Every structure is written in structure tokens, then in C-alpha cells.
Amino acid sequence: MTKRLGEPSVRRTIVSGSTFEERIGYARAVVDGDQVHVSGTTGFDYTAMTISADVVEQAEQCLRNIGAALAEAGCTFADVVRVRYLLPAREDFEPCWPVLREAFGRVRPAATMMVCGLADERMRIEIEVDARRGTVTAGPGRELRIEPVDGDAMARGWRHVHNVIVPPAALTLDEVRERVGRNRLANAYLGDVLVGCSTVRPPRGADGAATVIARVLPAYRGRGIGTALYEAGLAHARVPGAGAVETVVLAANADGLRFAAARGFVEKERYVLDGERDEWVDLRLAAPEA
């Protein structure tokens, strides 16, 4: 969201469901205009309020929690400008480096590590970040923002992009409203111009596979918008602990297939739905090598 000269900053809070937030009185993150401030975040799984005894697993859960807050704020780890690490034991820091490098190695935010006591003796690492939204630009006053679909106006915009990209699966407004209730739908805007949309389906099936789909209108491709949509969706998909990540692309969409392949997705299967002629491709994000 771009703040224009003379306008007040738009401030909102993001909560995660952590009992600490309610009992102490704070938010997981605060969005203030283009600035996003994520509170010190520990390795609790907020859905169950459980925490691993392993410091590396705690670091991984910290990042999942932070990624969810960033996604809700309309940004990703690529937008992080400052990170602070707090650990009770300095020797626990180095084992976490590979996990931290995976999240921050490309963006290289300013960073500080401090040795200090934490609120609960089970906590072995706490991570706090600051981010700035709108790192993808297309001219003055046209910064990218990604916002969850809320209300019929945004639902109509999401439907427009979806139906342009995948006309064989065109949806009615009522069908989009139904999807809002079970999936996470988001729109991407450059300034006030709608340029793309995304879908995140929660984990399902025996292997808990989540689905992330990013769509960008043809006139706006090649500007990093698809990457921003995909990374925001991926962060949100991994929050519930998805065992795998998948996407689906219309076979005729060559740009979409190239985009998926460039991000490590491999083809799982091709199929034609009953009574239709269009071919679809299911792809799965390849697991990193050990």
C-alpha cells in the first residue's frame, strides 16, 4: 500500500492465534503504511501451542510463523529489511544458520544476534523482523501490493483474472464466494490496477499436499509479480505444516509451465476432465536434495 503525500498511514494489526498475544496484549505484526513490524516470534505451533525441544526445529517453526504474518501483511521474506535473533545460549545459534540462510540468504537484511533470557524456558530461539512492502515496482506510485480477497468487489476482480487466465474453468461470482470460504484467495495490484491473483488450497490427502497457484495478466508478466504472488502463497501454504506443495496449470499456458519449472516444480500428471477437451498439468515442488 502506497502512502500519498499528506495522507495518514494506514495501520492494522495481524494476530496468529497464539495465547501469548491474548494474555499479554500484543499483535503478531503491525502494518503501518508500507512498514511491517513482526513481533518477536518463537517456535510454538500456534494451532496446538506445542513446541519442539530441538533448536533447529524451533527456528523452522519461527520462520513458518513469521512467513504467515508477512503473507497476511501482503509481503514475503524478500521484503525483510531487518532481522533480530534472540537466544539464551550462544552455542545454539550456529546450528540454525542453514535454516536462516534459506530464508534470508538472497535478500541479506541487516541482522543482530543477542544472547538473553526468553519468556519461557522451553524457548531456545526468538526471531523478530521488520519489512517494507512494495519492493516490486512499475513506476512512481505503482508499487505492488497483495491483499486477501474481502468482499464482492475484490471477488469480482479475482474472478476476472482467473477467468482470463483459465477460461475453460471460468467461475461465477457465487462460485468465487464459495471458494473464499475454503481457500485463501488474494489479488495483486500495481497502484490501483489489478494485475494478478492467487489461490492457496490448504493441505489435503494422505501426504498433506497444499496447492499454490499464481496468476498474472499477460500484459504484466515478466516484472516479478508472479514470483511475489507465489512466494506469498507458499509462505501461507506452509503454515499448517503441508507435507508437499503442488500447483496446477492449463497445458496451453506455456508461460505458466515455464514459471513453475523455473521454481522447481516437476510434472506429476496430465489429464482431461470428463466431458472436456482442455488438458491440465499437475506439478509438485521437488524436494530439496539432502
GROMACS .gro file of C-alpha atoms in nm:
model
  290
    1MET     CA    1   0.000   0.000   0.000
    2THR     CA    2   0.147   0.331  -0.108
    3LYS     CA    3   0.114   0.633   0.121
    4ARG     CA    4   0.049   0.951  -0.071
    5LEU     CA    5   0.178   1.288   0.043
    6GLY     CA    6  -0.044   1.433   0.313
    7GLU     CA    7  -0.231   1.109   0.383
    8PRO     CA    8  -0.208   0.938   0.724
    9SER     CA    9  -0.050   0.593   0.740
   10VAL     CA   10  -0.296   0.304   0.731
   11ARG     CA   11  -0.239   0.095   1.043
   12ARG     CA   12  -0.374  -0.252   1.110
   13THR     CA   13  -0.281  -0.547   1.329
   14ILE     CA   14  -0.233  -0.915   1.250
   15VAL     CA   15  -0.293  -1.187   1.507
   16SER     CA   16  -0.183  -1.551   1.481
   17GLY     CA   17  -0.394  -1.725   1.743
   18SER     CA   18  -0.109  -1.752   1.993
   19THR     CA   19  -0.240  -1.749   2.351
   20PHE     CA   20   0.054  -1.522   2.443
   21GLU     CA   21  -0.086  -1.243   2.225
   22GLU     CA   22  -0.420  -1.250   2.405
   23ARG     CA   23  -0.280  -1.290   2.756
   24ILE     CA   24  -0.006  -1.027   2.726
   25GLY     CA   25  -0.180  -0.786   2.489
   26TYR     CA   26   0.012  -0.753   2.163
   27ALA     CA   27  -0.019  -0.842   1.792
   28ARG     CA   28   0.189  -1.083   1.589
   29ALA     CA   29   0.250  -0.800   1.345
   30VAL     CA   30   0.159  -0.438   1.284
   31VAL     CA   31   0.121  -0.297   0.933
   32ASP     CA   32   0.179   0.078   0.929
   33GLY     CA   33   0.160   0.207   0.574
   34ASP     CA   34   0.440   0.034   0.384
   35GLN     CA   35   0.615  -0.077   0.703
   36VAL     CA   36   0.554  -0.422   0.856
   37HIS     CA   37   0.677  -0.494   1.208
   38VAL     CA   38   0.665  -0.859   1.318
   39SER     CA   39   0.687  -0.922   1.693
   40GLY     CA   40   0.948  -1.145   1.845
   41THR     CA   41   0.830  -1.490   1.734
   42THR     CA   42   0.921  -1.824   1.891
   43GLY     CA   43   0.897  -2.185   1.780
   44PHE     CA   44   0.547  -2.259   1.908
   45ASP     CA   45   0.300  -2.425   1.676
   46TYR     CA   46   0.016  -2.184   1.748
   47THR     CA   47  -0.256  -2.425   1.638
   48ALA     CA   48  -0.168  -2.665   1.921
   49MET     CA   49   0.051  -2.437   2.138
   50THR     CA   50   0.324  -2.702   2.139
   51ILE     CA   51   0.698  -2.651   2.091
   52SER     CA   52   0.982  -2.882   1.990
   53ALA     CA   53   1.281  -2.930   2.219
   54ASP     CA   54   1.518  -2.904   1.921
   55VAL     CA   55   1.651  -2.555   1.848
   56VAL     CA   56   1.669  -2.605   1.470
   57GLU     CA   57   1.309  -2.725   1.460
   58GLN     CA   58   1.215  -2.424   1.669
   59ALA     CA   59   1.390  -2.195   1.418
   60GLU     CA   60   1.198  -2.358   1.132
   61GLN     CA   61   0.869  -2.305   1.314
   62CYS     CA   62   0.964  -1.944   1.394
   63LEU     CA   63   1.006  -1.882   1.023
   64ARG     CA   64   0.678  -2.052   0.937
   65ASN     CA   65   0.502  -1.829   1.189
   66ILE     CA   66   0.677  -1.519   1.057
   67GLY     CA   67   0.608  -1.617   0.696
   68ALA     CA   68   0.238  -1.643   0.773
   69ALA     CA   69   0.235  -1.294   0.928
   70LEU     CA   70   0.425  -1.147   0.633
   71ALA     CA   71   0.188  -1.311   0.385
   72GLU     CA   72  -0.111  -1.170   0.573
   73ALA     CA   73   0.056  -0.828   0.551
   74GLY     CA   74   0.094  -0.865   0.175
   75CYS     CA   75   0.468  -0.927   0.158
   76THR     CA   76   0.728  -1.205   0.181
   77PHE     CA   77   1.074  -1.275   0.324
   78ALA     CA   78   1.211  -1.090   0.021
   79ASP     CA   79   1.074  -0.767   0.174
   80VAL     CA   80   1.253  -0.809   0.510
   81VAL     CA   81   1.500  -0.529   0.585
   82ARG     CA   82   1.595  -0.608   0.945
   83VAL     CA   83   1.609  -0.930   1.149
   84ARG     CA   84   1.696  -0.984   1.516
   85TYR     CA   85   1.782  -1.321   1.669
   86LEU     CA   86   1.747  -1.373   2.045
   87LEU     CA   87   1.887  -1.691   2.205
   88PRO     CA   88   1.952  -1.789   2.567
   89ALA     CA   89   2.256  -1.999   2.462
   90ARG     CA   90   2.502  -1.862   2.205
   91GLU     CA   91   2.610  -2.214   2.104
   92ASP     CA   92   2.257  -2.278   1.971
   93PHE     CA   93   2.292  -2.008   1.705
   94GLU     CA   94   2.531  -2.175   1.459
   95PRO     CA   95   2.322  -2.495   1.415
   96CYS     CA   96   2.038  -2.270   1.294
   97TRP     CA   97   2.243  -2.093   1.026
   98PRO     CA   98   2.141  -2.318   0.731
   99VAL     CA   99   1.771  -2.265   0.809
  100LEU     CA  100   1.816  -1.890   0.848
  101ARG     CA  101   2.024  -1.865   0.531
  102GLU     CA  102   1.749  -2.040   0.335
  103ALA     CA  103   1.502  -1.769   0.440
  104PHE     CA  104   1.727  -1.462   0.424
  105GLY     CA  105   2.031  -1.554   0.213
  106ARG     CA  106   1.905  -1.381  -0.102
  107VAL     CA  107   1.769  -1.061   0.048
  108ARG     CA  108   2.052  -1.013   0.305
  109PRO     CA  109   1.870  -0.798   0.565
  110ALA     CA  110   2.051  -0.610   0.837
  111ALA     CA  111   2.082  -0.852   1.131
  112THR     CA  112   2.163  -0.864   1.501
  113MET     CA  113   2.207  -1.164   1.732
  114MET     CA  114   2.165  -1.119   2.107
  115VAL     CA  115   2.212  -1.363   2.395
  116CYS     CA  116   1.939  -1.311   2.654
  117GLY     CA  117   1.676  -1.488   2.857
  118LEU     CA  118   1.340  -1.561   2.696
  119ALA     CA  119   0.993  -1.566   2.850
  120ASP     CA  120   0.962  -1.945   2.873
  121GLU     CA  121   1.246  -2.188   2.948
  122ARG     CA  122   1.128  -2.409   2.661
  123MET     CA  123   1.205  -2.130   2.412
  124ARG     CA  124   1.552  -2.164   2.261
  125ILE     CA  125   1.528  -1.901   1.985
  126GLU     CA  126   1.314  -1.596   1.912
  127ILE     CA  127   1.316  -1.406   1.582
  128GLU     CA  128   1.186  -1.056   1.511
  129VAL     CA  129   1.173  -0.891   1.168
  130ASP     CA  130   1.086  -0.561   1.004
  131ALA     CA  131   0.984  -0.548   0.639
  132ARG     CA  132   0.886  -0.290   0.382
  133ARG     CA  133   0.610  -0.369   0.138
  134GLY     CA  134   0.626  -0.278  -0.230
  135THR     CA  135   0.970  -0.396  -0.342
  136VAL     CA  136   0.833  -0.478  -0.691
  137THR     CA  137   0.765  -0.154  -0.877
  138ALA     CA  138   0.643  -0.040  -1.215
  139GLY     CA  139   0.697   0.331  -1.195
  140PRO     CA  140   0.635   0.607  -0.940
  141GLY     CA  141   0.333   0.542  -0.721
  142ARG     CA  142   0.276   0.195  -0.867
  143GLU     CA  143   0.411  -0.041  -0.604
  144LEU     CA  144   0.290  -0.399  -0.586
  145ARG     CA  145   0.053  -0.494  -0.307
  146ILE     CA  146  -0.104  -0.833  -0.244
  147GLU     CA  147  -0.427  -0.838  -0.046
  148PRO     CA  148  -0.659  -1.122   0.063
  149VAL     CA  149  -0.995  -1.117  -0.114
  150ASP     CA  150  -1.252  -0.948   0.110
  151GLY     CA  151  -1.596  -0.855  -0.021
  152ASP     CA  152  -1.766  -0.880  -0.357
  153ALA     CA  153  -1.563  -0.605  -0.527
  154MET     CA  154  -1.238  -0.794  -0.468
  155ALA     CA  155  -1.409  -1.125  -0.550
  156ARG     CA  156  -1.513  -0.984  -0.888
  157GLY     CA  157  -1.154  -0.876  -0.953
  158TRP     CA  158  -1.020  -1.219  -0.858
  159ARG     CA  159  -1.281  -1.381  -1.086
  160HIS     CA  160  -1.178  -1.157  -1.376
  161VAL     CA  161  -0.811  -1.258  -1.357
  162HIS     CA  162  -0.894  -1.625  -1.302
  163ASN     CA  163  -1.131  -1.638  -1.599
  164VAL     CA  164  -0.887  -1.457  -1.829
  165ILE     CA  165  -0.605  -1.700  -1.744
  166VAL     CA  166  -0.809  -2.022  -1.734
  167PRO     CA  167  -1.120  -1.968  -1.950
  168PRO     CA  168  -1.203  -2.342  -1.961
  169ALA     CA  169  -1.261  -2.327  -1.584
  170ALA     CA  170  -1.446  -1.992  -1.577
  171LEU     CA  171  -1.623  -1.930  -1.247
  172THR     CA  172  -1.936  -1.743  -1.149
  173LEU     CA  173  -1.931  -1.490  -0.867
  174ASP     CA  174  -2.120  -1.733  -0.643
  175GLU     CA  175  -1.854  -1.998  -0.706
  176VAL     CA  176  -1.581  -1.749  -0.611
  177ARG     CA  177  -1.767  -1.661  -0.290
  178GLU     CA  178  -1.775  -2.032  -0.204
  179ARG     CA  179  -1.401  -2.064  -0.265
  180VAL     CA  180  -1.326  -1.773  -0.037
  181GLY     CA  181  -1.474  -1.979   0.243
  182ARG     CA  182  -1.239  -2.276   0.196
  183ASN     CA  183  -0.927  -2.141   0.025
  184ARG     CA  184  -0.710  -1.832   0.061
  185LEU     CA  185  -0.770  -1.607  -0.239
  186ALA     CA  186  -0.565  -1.291  -0.295
  187ASN     CA  187  -0.543  -1.014  -0.553
  188ALA     CA  188  -0.228  -0.833  -0.671
  189TYR     CA  189  -0.236  -0.463  -0.760
  190LEU     CA  190   0.013  -0.218  -0.909
  191GLY     CA  191  -0.108   0.104  -0.756
  192ASP     CA  192  -0.483   0.071  -0.807
  193VAL     CA  193  -0.456  -0.155  -1.113
  194LEU     CA  194  -0.548  -0.523  -1.076
  195VAL     CA  195  -0.266  -0.731  -1.228
  196GLY     CA  196  -0.295  -1.082  -1.085
  197CYS     CA  197  -0.445  -1.317  -0.832
  198SER     CA  198  -0.356  -1.629  -0.636
  199THR     CA  199  -0.512  -1.935  -0.475
  200VAL     CA  200  -0.382  -2.134  -0.179
  201ARG     CA  201  -0.566  -2.456  -0.106
  202PRO     CA  202  -0.500  -2.598   0.242
  203PRO     CA  203  -0.325  -2.935   0.284
  204ARG     CA  204  -0.529  -3.239   0.196
  205GLY     CA  205  -0.481  -3.603   0.106
  206ALA     CA  206  -0.263  -3.866   0.268
  207ASP     CA  207   0.057  -3.661   0.223
  208GLY     CA  208  -0.096  -3.327   0.327
  209ALA     CA  209  -0.029  -3.157  -0.007
  210ALA     CA  210  -0.115  -2.786  -0.028
  211THR     CA  211  -0.175  -2.617  -0.363
  212VAL     CA  212  -0.036  -2.275  -0.459
  213ILE     CA  213  -0.145  -2.110  -0.785
  214ALA     CA  214  -0.024  -1.768  -0.902
  215ARG     CA  215  -0.186  -1.593  -1.200
  216VAL     CA  216  -0.068  -1.273  -1.372
  217LEU     CA  217  -0.248  -1.097  -1.654
  218PRO     CA  218  -0.043  -1.125  -1.976
  219ALA     CA  219   0.030  -0.752  -2.002
  220TYR     CA  220   0.204  -0.753  -1.663
  221ARG     CA  221   0.420  -1.064  -1.688
  222GLY     CA  222   0.798  -1.053  -1.662
  223ARG     CA  223   0.801  -0.793  -1.380
  224GLY     CA  224   0.838  -1.023  -1.079
  225ILE     CA  225   0.468  -1.012  -0.992
  226GLY     CA  226   0.419  -1.386  -1.032
  227THR     CA  227   0.719  -1.452  -0.808
  228ALA     CA  228   0.582  -1.224  -0.537
  229LEU     CA  229   0.239  -1.389  -0.556
  230TYR     CA  230   0.394  -1.736  -0.550
  231GLU     CA  231   0.624  -1.662  -0.253
  232ALA     CA  232   0.340  -1.508  -0.053
  233GLY     CA  233   0.120  -1.808  -0.128
  234LEU     CA  234   0.397  -2.053  -0.048
  235ALA     CA  235   0.457  -1.893   0.292
  236HIS     CA  236   0.088  -1.919   0.370
  237ALA     CA  237   0.062  -2.280   0.246
  238ARG     CA  238   0.344  -2.397   0.470
  239VAL     CA  239   0.192  -2.259   0.788
  240PRO     CA  240  -0.029  -2.563   0.860
  241GLY     CA  241   0.270  -2.793   0.803
  242ALA     CA  242   0.196  -2.904   0.449
  243GLY     CA  243   0.380  -3.224   0.361
  244ALA     CA  244   0.415  -3.117  -0.004
  245VAL     CA  245   0.333  -2.824  -0.231
  246GLU     CA  246   0.160  -2.862  -0.567
  247THR     CA  247   0.031  -2.639  -0.844
  248VAL     CA  248  -0.191  -2.689  -1.146
  249VAL     CA  249  -0.151  -2.523  -1.487
  250LEU     CA  250  -0.355  -2.534  -1.805
  251ALA     CA  251  -0.133  -2.720  -2.055
  252ALA     CA  252  -0.189  -2.447  -2.315
  253ASN     CA  253  -0.043  -2.188  -2.074
  254ALA     CA  254   0.323  -2.211  -2.178
  255ASP     CA  255   0.421  -1.912  -1.961
  256GLY     CA  256   0.269  -2.080  -1.656
  257LEU     CA  257   0.451  -2.407  -1.719
  258ARG     CA  258   0.784  -2.227  -1.763
  259PHE     CA  259   0.723  -2.030  -1.444
  260ALA     CA  260   0.652  -2.349  -1.246
  261ALA     CA  261   0.955  -2.532  -1.387
  262ALA     CA  262   1.184  -2.240  -1.303
  263ARG     CA  263   1.079  -2.266  -0.940
  264GLY     CA  264   1.148  -2.636  -0.907
  265PHE     CA  265   0.807  -2.787  -0.983
  266VAL     CA  266   0.810  -3.117  -1.171
  267GLU     CA  267   0.526  -3.265  -1.369
  268LYS     CA  268   0.314  -3.515  -1.179
  269GLU     CA  269   0.039  -3.596  -1.429
  270ARG     CA  270  -0.160  -3.466  -1.725
  271TYR     CA  271  -0.531  -3.521  -1.763
  272VAL     CA  272  -0.851  -3.411  -1.935
  273LEU     CA  273  -1.162  -3.376  -1.722
  274ASP     CA  274  -1.469  -3.574  -1.818
  275GLY     CA  275  -1.667  -3.405  -2.091
  276GLU     CA  276  -1.390  -3.151  -2.165
  277ARG     CA  277  -1.110  -3.119  -2.421
  278ASP     CA  278  -0.858  -2.899  -2.241
  279GLU     CA  279  -0.552  -3.067  -2.089
  280TRP     CA  280  -0.435  -2.984  -1.736
  281VAL     CA  281  -0.097  -3.043  -1.575
  282ASP     CA  282  -0.049  -3.118  -1.205
  283LEU     CA  283   0.301  -3.036  -1.077
  284ARG     CA  284   0.472  -3.092  -0.744
  285LEU     CA  285   0.753  -2.891  -0.587
  286ALA     CA  286   1.059  -3.115  -0.593
  287ALA     CA  287   1.202  -3.193  -0.252
  288PRO     CA  288   1.548  -3.037  -0.196
  289GLU     CA  289   1.840  -3.276  -0.201
  290ALA     CA  290   1.962  -3.388   0.138
   0.00000   0.00000   0.00000
